[in-house]
Coordinates of C-alpha atoms in Angstrom, one line a residue:
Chain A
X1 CA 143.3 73.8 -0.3
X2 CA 144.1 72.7 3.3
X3 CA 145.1 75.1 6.0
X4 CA 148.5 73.1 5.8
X5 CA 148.9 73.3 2.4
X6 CA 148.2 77.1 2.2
X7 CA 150.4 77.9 4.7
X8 CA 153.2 76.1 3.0
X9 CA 152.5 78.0 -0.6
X10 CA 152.2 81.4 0.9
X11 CA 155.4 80.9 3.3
X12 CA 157.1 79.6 0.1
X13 CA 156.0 82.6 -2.1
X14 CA 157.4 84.9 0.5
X15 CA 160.4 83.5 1.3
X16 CA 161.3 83.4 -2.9
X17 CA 159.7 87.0 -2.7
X18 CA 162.1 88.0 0.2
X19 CA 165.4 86.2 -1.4
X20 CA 164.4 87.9 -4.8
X21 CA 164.0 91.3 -3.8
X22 CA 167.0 91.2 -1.6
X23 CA 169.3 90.2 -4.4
X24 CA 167.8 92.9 -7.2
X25 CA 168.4 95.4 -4.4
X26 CA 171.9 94.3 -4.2
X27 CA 171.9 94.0 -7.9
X28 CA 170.4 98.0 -8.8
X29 CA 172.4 99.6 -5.5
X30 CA 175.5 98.4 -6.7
X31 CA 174.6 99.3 -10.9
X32 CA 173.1 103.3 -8.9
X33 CA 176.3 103.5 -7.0
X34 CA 178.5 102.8 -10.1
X35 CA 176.7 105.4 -12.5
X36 CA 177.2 107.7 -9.3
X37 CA 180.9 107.2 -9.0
X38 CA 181.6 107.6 -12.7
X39 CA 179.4 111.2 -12.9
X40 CA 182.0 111.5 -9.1
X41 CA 185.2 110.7 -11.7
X42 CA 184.0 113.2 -14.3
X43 CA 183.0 115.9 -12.2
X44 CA 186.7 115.6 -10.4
X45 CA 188.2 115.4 -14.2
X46 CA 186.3 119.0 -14.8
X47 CA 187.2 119.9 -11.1
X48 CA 191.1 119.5 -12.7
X49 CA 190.8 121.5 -14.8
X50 CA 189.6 124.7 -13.3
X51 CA 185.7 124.2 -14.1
X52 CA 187.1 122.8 -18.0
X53 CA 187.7 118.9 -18.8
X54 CA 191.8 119.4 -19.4
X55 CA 193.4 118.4 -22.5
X56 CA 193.1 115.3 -23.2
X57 CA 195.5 112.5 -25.4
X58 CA 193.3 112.3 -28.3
X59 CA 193.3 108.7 -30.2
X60 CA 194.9 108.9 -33.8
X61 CA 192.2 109.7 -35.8
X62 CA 191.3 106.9 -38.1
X63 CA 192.3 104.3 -35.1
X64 CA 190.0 102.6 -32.7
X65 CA 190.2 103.6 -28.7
X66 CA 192.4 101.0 -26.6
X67 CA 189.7 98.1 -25.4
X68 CA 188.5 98.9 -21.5
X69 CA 188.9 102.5 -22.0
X70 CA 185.1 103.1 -21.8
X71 CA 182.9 105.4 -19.2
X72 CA 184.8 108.9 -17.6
X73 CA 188.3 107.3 -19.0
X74 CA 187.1 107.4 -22.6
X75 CA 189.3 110.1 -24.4
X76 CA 185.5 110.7 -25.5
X77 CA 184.4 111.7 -22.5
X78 CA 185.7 115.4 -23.0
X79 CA 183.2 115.3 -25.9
X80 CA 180.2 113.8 -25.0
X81 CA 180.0 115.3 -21.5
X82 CA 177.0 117.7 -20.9
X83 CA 177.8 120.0 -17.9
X84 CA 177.9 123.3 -16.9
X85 CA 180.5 125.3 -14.8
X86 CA 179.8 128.4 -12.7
X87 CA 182.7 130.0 -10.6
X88 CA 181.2 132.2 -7.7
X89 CA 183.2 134.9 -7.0
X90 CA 184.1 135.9 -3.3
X91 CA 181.7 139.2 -3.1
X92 CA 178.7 136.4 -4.5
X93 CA 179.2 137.3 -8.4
X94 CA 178.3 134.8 -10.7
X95 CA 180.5 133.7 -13.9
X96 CA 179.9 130.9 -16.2
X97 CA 182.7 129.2 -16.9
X98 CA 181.6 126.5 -19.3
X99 CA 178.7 125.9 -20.7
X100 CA 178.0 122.5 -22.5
X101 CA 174.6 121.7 -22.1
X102 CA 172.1 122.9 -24.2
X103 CA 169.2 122.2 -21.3
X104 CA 170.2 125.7 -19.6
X105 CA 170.9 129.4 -20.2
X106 CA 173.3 131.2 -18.5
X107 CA 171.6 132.5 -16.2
X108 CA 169.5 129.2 -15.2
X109 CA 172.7 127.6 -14.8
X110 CA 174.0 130.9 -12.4
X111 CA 170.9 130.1 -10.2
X112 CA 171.3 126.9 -9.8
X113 CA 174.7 126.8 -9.4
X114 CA 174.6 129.6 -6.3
X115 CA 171.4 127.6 -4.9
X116 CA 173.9 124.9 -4.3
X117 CA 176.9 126.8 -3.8
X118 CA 177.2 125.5 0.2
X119 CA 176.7 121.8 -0.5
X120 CA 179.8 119.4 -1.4
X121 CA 178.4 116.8 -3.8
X122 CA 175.4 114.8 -4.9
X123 CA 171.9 114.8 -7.7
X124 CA 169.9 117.3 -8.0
X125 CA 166.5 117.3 -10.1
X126 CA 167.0 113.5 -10.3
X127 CA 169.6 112.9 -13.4
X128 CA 172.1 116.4 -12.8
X129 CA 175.5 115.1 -10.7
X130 CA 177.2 118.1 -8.8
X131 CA 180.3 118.7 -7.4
X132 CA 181.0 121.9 -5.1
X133 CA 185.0 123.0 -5.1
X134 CA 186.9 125.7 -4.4
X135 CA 190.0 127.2 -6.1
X136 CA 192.2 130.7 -5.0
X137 CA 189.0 131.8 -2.7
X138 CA 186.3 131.6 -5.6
X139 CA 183.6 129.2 -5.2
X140 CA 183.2 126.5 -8.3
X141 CA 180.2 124.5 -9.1
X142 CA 179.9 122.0 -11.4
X143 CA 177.1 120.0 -13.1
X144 CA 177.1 117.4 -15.0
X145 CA 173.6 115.5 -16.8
X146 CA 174.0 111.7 -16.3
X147 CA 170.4 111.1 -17.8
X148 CA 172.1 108.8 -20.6
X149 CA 174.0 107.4 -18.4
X150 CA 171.3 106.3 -15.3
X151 CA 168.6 105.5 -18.4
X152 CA 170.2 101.7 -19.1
X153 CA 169.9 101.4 -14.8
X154 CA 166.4 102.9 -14.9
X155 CA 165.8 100.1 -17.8
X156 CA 167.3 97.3 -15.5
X157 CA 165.4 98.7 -12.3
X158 CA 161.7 98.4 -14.1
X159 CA 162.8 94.9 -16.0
X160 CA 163.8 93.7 -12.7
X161 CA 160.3 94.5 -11.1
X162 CA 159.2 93.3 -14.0
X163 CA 160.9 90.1 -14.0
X164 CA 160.2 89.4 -10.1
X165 CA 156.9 89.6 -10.0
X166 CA 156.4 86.9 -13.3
X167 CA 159.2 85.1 -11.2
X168 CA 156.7 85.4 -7.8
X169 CA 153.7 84.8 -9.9
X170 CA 155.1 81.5 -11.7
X171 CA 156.4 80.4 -9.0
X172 CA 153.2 80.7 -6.9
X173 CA 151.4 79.1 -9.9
X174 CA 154.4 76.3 -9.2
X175 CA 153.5 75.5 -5.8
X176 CA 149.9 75.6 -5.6
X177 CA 150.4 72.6 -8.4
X178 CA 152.8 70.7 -7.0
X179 CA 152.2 71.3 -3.4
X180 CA 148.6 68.9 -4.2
X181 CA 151.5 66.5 -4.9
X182 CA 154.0 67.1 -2.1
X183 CA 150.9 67.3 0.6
X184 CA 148.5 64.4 -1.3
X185 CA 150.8 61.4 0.9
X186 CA 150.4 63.7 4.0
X187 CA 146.9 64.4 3.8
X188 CA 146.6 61.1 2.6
X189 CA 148.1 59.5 6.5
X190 CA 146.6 62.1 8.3
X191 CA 143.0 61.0 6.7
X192 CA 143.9 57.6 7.8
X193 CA 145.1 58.0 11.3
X194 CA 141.7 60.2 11.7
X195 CA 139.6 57.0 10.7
X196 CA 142.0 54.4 12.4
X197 CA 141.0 57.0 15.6
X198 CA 137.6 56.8 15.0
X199 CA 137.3 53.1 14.4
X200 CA 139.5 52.3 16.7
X201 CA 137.1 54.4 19.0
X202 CA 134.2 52.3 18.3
X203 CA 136.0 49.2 18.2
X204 CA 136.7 49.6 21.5
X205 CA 133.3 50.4 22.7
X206 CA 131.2 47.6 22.6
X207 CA 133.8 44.8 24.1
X208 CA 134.5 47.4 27.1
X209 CA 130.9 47.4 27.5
X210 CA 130.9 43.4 27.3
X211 CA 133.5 43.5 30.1
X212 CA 131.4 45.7 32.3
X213 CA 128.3 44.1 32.2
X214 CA 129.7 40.5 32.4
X215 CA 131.8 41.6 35.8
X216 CA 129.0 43.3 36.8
X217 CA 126.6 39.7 36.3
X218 CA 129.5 37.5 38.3
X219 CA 129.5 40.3 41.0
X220 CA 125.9 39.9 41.7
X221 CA 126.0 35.9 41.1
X222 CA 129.3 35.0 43.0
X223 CA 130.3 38.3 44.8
X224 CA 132.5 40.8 44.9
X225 CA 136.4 39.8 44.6
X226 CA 140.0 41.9 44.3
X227 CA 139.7 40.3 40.9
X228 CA 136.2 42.3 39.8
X229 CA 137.1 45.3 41.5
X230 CA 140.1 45.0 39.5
X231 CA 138.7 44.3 36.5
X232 CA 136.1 47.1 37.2
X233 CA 139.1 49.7 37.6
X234 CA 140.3 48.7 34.6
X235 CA 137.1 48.7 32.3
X236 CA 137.0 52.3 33.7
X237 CA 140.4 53.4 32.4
X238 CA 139.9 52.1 29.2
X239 CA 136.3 53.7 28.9
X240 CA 138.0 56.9 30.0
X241 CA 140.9 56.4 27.4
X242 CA 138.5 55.4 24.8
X243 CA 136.3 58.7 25.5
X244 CA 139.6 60.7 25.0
X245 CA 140.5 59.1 21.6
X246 CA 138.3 61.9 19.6
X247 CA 140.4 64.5 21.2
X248 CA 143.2 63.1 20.2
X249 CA 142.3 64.3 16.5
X250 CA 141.7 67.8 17.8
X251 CA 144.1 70.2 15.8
X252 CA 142.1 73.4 15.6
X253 CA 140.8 73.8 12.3
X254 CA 140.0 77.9 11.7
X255 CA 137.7 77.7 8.6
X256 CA 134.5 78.9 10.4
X257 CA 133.4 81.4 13.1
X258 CA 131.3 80.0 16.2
X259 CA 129.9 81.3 18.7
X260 CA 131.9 80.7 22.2
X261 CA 129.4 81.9 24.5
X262 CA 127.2 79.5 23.6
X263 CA 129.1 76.9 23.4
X264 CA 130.6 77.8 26.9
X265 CA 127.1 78.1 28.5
X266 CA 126.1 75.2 26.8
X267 CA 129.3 72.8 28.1
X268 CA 128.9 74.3 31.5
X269 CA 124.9 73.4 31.7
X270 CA 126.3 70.2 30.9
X271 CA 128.6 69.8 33.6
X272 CA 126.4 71.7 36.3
X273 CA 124.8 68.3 37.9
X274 CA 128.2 67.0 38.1
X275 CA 129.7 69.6 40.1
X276 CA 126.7 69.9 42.3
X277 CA 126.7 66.2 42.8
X278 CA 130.3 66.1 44.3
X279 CA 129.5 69.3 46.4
X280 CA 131.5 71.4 44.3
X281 CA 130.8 75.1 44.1
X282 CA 131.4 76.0 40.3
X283 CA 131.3 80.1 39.9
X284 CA 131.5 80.6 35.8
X285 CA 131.8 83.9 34.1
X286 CA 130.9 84.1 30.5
X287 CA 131.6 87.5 28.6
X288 CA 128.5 87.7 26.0
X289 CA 129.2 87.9 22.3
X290 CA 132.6 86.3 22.2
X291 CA 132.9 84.4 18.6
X292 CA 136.1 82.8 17.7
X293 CA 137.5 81.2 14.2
X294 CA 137.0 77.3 14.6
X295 CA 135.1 74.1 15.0
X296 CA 131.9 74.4 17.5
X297 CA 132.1 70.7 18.1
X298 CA 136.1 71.0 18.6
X299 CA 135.6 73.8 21.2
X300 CA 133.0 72.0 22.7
X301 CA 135.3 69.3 23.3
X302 CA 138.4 71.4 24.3
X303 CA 135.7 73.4 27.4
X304 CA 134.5 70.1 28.4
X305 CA 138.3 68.6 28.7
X306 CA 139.1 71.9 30.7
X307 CA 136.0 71.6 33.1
X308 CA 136.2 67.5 33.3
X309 CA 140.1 68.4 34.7
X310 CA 138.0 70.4 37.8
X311 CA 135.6 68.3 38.1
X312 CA 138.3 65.3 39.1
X313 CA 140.6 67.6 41.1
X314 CA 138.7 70.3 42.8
X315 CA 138.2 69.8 46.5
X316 CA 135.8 72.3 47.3
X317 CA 135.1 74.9 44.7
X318 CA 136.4 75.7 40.8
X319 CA 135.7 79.1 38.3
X320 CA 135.5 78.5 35.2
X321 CA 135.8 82.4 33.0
X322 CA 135.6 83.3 29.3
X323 CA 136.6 86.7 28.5
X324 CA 137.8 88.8 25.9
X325 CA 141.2 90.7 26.7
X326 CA 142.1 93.1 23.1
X327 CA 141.6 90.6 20.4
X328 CA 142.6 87.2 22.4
X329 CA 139.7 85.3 23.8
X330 CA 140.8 83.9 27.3
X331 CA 139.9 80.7 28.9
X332 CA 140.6 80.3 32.6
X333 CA 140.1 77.6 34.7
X334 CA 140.3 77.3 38.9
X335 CA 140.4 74.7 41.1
X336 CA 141.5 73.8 44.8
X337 CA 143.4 71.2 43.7
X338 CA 145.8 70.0 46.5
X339 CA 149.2 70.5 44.7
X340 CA 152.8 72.6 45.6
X341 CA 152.9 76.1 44.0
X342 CA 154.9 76.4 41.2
X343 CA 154.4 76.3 37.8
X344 CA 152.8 72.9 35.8
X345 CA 153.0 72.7 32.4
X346 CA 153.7 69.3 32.3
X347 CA 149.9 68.9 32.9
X348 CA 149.7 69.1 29.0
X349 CA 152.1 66.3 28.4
X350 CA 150.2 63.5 27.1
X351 CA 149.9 60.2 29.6
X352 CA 151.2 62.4 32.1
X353 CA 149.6 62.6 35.7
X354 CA 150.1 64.4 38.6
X355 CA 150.8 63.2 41.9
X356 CA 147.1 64.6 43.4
X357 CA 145.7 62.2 40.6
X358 CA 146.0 58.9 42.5
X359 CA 142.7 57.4 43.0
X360 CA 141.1 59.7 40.3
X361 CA 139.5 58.1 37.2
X362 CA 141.7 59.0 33.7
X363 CA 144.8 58.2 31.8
X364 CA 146.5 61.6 31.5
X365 CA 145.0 62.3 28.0
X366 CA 142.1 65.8 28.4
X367 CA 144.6 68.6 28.9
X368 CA 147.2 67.2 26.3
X369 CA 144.2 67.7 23.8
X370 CA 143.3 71.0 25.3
X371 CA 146.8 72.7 24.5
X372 CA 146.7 70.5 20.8
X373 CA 143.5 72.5 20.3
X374 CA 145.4 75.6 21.2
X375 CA 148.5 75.5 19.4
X376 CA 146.2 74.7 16.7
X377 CA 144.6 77.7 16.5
X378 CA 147.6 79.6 17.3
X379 CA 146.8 79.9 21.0
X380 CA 149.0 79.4 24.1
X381 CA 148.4 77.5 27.2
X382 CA 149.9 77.3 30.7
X383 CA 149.2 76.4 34.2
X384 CA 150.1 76.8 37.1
X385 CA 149.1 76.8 41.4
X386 CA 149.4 79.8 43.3
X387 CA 148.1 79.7 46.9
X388 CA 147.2 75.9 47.1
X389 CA 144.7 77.4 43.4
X390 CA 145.6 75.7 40.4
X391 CA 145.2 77.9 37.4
X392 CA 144.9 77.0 33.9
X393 CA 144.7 79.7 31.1
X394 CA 143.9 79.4 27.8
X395 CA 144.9 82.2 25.6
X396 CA 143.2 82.2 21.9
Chain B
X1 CA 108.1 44.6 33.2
X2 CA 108.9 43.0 29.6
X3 CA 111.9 44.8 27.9
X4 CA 113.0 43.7 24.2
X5 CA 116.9 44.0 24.0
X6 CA 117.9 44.3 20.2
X7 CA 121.6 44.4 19.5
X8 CA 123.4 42.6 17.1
X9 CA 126.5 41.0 19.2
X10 CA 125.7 38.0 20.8
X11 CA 128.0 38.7 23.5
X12 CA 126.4 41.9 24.3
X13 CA 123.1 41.3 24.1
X14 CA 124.0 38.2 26.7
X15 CA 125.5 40.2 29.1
X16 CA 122.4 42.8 28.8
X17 CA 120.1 40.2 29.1
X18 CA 121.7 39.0 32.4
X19 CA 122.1 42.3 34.0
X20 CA 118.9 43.0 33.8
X21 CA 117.0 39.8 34.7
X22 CA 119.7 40.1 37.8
X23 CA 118.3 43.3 38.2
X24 CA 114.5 41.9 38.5
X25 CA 113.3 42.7 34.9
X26 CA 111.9 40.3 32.5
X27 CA 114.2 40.4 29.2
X28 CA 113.6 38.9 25.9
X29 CA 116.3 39.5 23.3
X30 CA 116.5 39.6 19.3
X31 CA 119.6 39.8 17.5
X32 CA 118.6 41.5 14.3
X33 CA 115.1 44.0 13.3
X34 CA 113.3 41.0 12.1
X35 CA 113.6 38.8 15.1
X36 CA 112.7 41.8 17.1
X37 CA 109.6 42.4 15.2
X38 CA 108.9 39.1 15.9
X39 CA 109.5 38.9 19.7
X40 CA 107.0 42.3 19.2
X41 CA 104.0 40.2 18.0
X42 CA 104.7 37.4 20.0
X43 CA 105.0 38.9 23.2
X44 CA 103.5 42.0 25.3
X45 CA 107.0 43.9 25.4
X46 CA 106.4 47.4 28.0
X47 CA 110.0 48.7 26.6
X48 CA 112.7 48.1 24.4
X49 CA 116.4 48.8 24.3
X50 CA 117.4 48.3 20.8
X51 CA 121.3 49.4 18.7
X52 CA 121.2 52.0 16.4
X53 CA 121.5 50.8 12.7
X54 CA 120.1 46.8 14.0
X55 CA 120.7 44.7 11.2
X56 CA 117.7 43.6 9.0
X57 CA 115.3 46.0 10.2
X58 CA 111.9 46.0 8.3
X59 CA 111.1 49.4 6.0
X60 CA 109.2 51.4 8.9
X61 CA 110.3 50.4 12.0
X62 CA 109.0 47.5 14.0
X63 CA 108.3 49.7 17.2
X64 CA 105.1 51.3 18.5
X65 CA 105.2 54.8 19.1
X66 CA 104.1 54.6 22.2
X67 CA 106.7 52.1 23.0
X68 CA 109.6 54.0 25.4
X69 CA 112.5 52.8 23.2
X70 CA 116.3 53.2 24.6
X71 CA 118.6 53.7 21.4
X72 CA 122.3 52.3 22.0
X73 CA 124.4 54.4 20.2
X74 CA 128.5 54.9 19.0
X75 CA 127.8 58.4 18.9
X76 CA 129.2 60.9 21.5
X77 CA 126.4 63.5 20.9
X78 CA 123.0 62.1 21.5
X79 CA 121.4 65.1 23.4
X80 CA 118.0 66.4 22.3
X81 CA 114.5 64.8 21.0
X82 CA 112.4 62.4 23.0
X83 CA 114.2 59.4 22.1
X84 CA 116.6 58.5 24.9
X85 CA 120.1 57.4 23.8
X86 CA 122.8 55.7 25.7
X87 CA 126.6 55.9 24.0
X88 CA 128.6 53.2 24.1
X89 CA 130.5 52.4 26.5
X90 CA 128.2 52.7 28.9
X91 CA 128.3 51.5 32.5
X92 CA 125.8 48.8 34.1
X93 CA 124.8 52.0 36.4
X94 CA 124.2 53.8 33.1
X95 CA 122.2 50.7 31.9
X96 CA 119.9 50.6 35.1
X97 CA 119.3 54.6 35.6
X98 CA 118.4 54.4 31.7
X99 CA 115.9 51.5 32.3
X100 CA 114.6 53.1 35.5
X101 CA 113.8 56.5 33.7
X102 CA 111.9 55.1 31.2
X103 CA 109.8 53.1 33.6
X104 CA 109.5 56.2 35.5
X105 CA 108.5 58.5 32.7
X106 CA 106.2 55.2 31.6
X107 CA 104.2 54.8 35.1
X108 CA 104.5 58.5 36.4
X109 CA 106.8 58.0 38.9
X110 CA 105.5 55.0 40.6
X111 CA 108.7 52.7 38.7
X112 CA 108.6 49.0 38.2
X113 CA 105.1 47.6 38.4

């Protein structure tokens, strides 16, 4: 699966994860909330009653109870309620009042009922609602066991888990398939703007070599005109633009691990003689062991585009570091280029060309594929000239 | 100096040919591997200059070794080996350093005899 692709399926797995678990939240809060307001309206009922449910209209026996009349409203409530009442005297004594549970004694009810004797409401021991009230000076507590009650919300929490994760699962299992489908037309034009790139590359090649040679022959047979010189200009660009093409295609693939080092020493052996042979001093600082996610030949490409850049605009001198800063590799570049402060970003624009460029060979493309290459691997770029120094910085 | 040009496009391997007899070298061209095997026995060629993947070239190779051979190449990354490459598009400067390096690394330094 493509790096597209699998971002696509996991970001789409999350987000139904996300929505999902959002709305079951809403869906068990608000079912927790209910069973805790009815144990609230039976507690108050008992509350009423001085630590008793009061007397209650009884249905006719024989006759069904009115429809709706279900939960604390139930006439049946009185019955079916298991609770326990203690009434706390002023000097701390301890009296059960009621006692219709059969999960206490007495005197387990007394102890818990003084342990909460100075809170208002709430649960205690997961399933036991409690309601703290006070009546001519004496302290009443009240407890009522909801387990019934919460074990049809306990059943809906688990199915819901339950159900999400099959839902995540299927779904996942969904997009993986069809994705193949969905991406297969965009893999498909992104395979063949690659090779139209590459053949259009070496298309391009031989005829511009044709061109060069031929002026070249009519220069030494006839002489040198505006016309070859202009033609020769030309040629150049287009061998320049043609040499740019395979950066074009640069997106910054991350399925291997290369070494950086190397391939910075080995792109800046490269570039050495060139430096040297416009009387450029290049100072380069490589931090050893730096590795990075990525394609060798793709980095190799992106450190030449960066170093080509200094080569065409550096008057006298250019650095060139690579350093590790915390876990982002950095990739700075320095040159005297003659240019206003201020900052440049526009240098990454594609066809785009600064006003120090005239007279210098290229079409605006190197840099454009630099910060491609970098957004690619999820890196930043920016530049910018401080001082008369223009600094570009590549953050990985 | 004899060189063998070997490329397959007419047009190119004209405008070779007339750069480098401009530039004072003897050139004798063949537009496919068995022409320039060919032009091989026929004549006493000192270096050749031939396209990577030349049509119809003989099972083997149809140079000598010991023959300094310039390889013109679509690929970028040529670097390494003996075998000297030159990517297309190349320059006519490119051409003639290539040339002279081979004739240098042929006579020692002492170039076009």
């Amino acid at each position: 699966m493509n790096k597209v692709r699998r971002k696509f399926v996991v970001l789409a797995t999350v987000a139904v994860f996300v929505v999902l678990t959002a709305l079951l939240t809403v869906i068990n809060g608000i079912n927790f909330t209910m069973v805790a307001e009815d144990a609230d309206r039976v507690t108050e009922m008992i509350s009423s009653g001085a630590g008793r449910f009061p007397n209650v209209n009884m249905p006719e026996r024989g006759g069904f109870r009115e429809p709706g009349k279900m939960g604390p409203d139930s006439p049946e409530t009185a019955h079916s309620a298991r609770y326990f009442t203690v009434k706390i005297s002023q000097n701390g004594e301890a009296e059960t009042v009621a006692l219709n549970i059969s999960a206490f004694t007495e005197e387990e009810a007394k102890d818990i009922a003084v342990s909460l004797m100075n809170e208002k409401r709430g649960w205690t021991n997961g399933i036991y609602r409690y309601r703290v009230y006070k009546e001519g000076g004496d302290t009443f507590v009240t407890v009522v066991d909801q387990g019934r009650e919460l074990l049809p919300s306990y059943r809906i929490l688990v199915i819901s888990i339950i159900g999400e994760i099959i839902c995540i699962a299927l779904c996942l299992a969904f997009l993986i398939v069809m994705s193949k489908k969905i991406f297969k037309p965009i893999e498909e034009a992104d395979r063949r703007q690659r090779e139209f790139l590459a053949e259009a590359e070496n298309e391009f090649k031989i005829p511009l070599t044709v061109i060069g040679l031929n002026t070249e022959v009519i220069e030494k047979t006839v002489g040198q005109s505006d016309e070859t010189l202009s033609i020769n200009r030309q040629v150049k660009k287009l061998i320049s633009l043609t040499k740019k093409i395979p950066t074009l295609g640069i997106t910054g693939t991350q399925d291997t691990v290369c070494d950086l080092t190397d391939v910075a020493r080995d792109t800046i052996n490269e570039y050495a003689q060139k430096f040297n042979e416009r009387n450029i001093k290049l100072s380069c600082s490589v931090a050893d062991g730096v590795t990075a996610k990525g394609n060798k030949e793709e980095y190799r490409a992106a450190l030449g585009e960066i170093l080509e850049n200094s080569l065409k605009f550096a008057k006298t001198s250019a650095t060139f570091t690579l350093s590790l800063t915390g876990d982002r590799t950095l990739i700075e570049s320095t040159n005297d280029a003659d240019l206003p402060d201020g900052s440049c970003d526009r240098v990454f624009d594609r066809f785009t060309r600064l006003e120090n460029s005239s007279g210098v060979d290229g079409v605006g493309l190197g840099l454009s594929g630099v910060k491609d290459f970098a957004r690619g691997m999820n890196g930043r770029v920016s530049a910018s000239v401080e001082g008369g120094v223009f600094k570009l910085r590549v953050a990985l | 100096m004899k060189i063998l040009t070997a490329v397959s496009d007419r047009d190119l391997l004209a405008g070779i040919e007339k750069y480098l007899t401009l530039a004072g070298y003897d050139v004798v061209g063949a537009f496919d591997g068995v022409q320039a095997a060919t032009r091989l026995a026929e004549e006493k060629i000192d270096l050749s200059i031939v396209e990577e993947d030349l049509p119809r070239m003989p099972r083997g190779g149809v140079f000598p070794d010991e023959m300094p051979v310039a390889v013109l190449t679509k690929n970028k990354n040529t670097s390494g080996g003996e075998t000297k490459y030159l990517s297309f598009p190349f320059s006519p400067a490119e051409l003639s350093s290539a040339v002279s390096m081979m004739i240098n690394d042929m006579t020692g330094g002492r170039g076009n005899e």
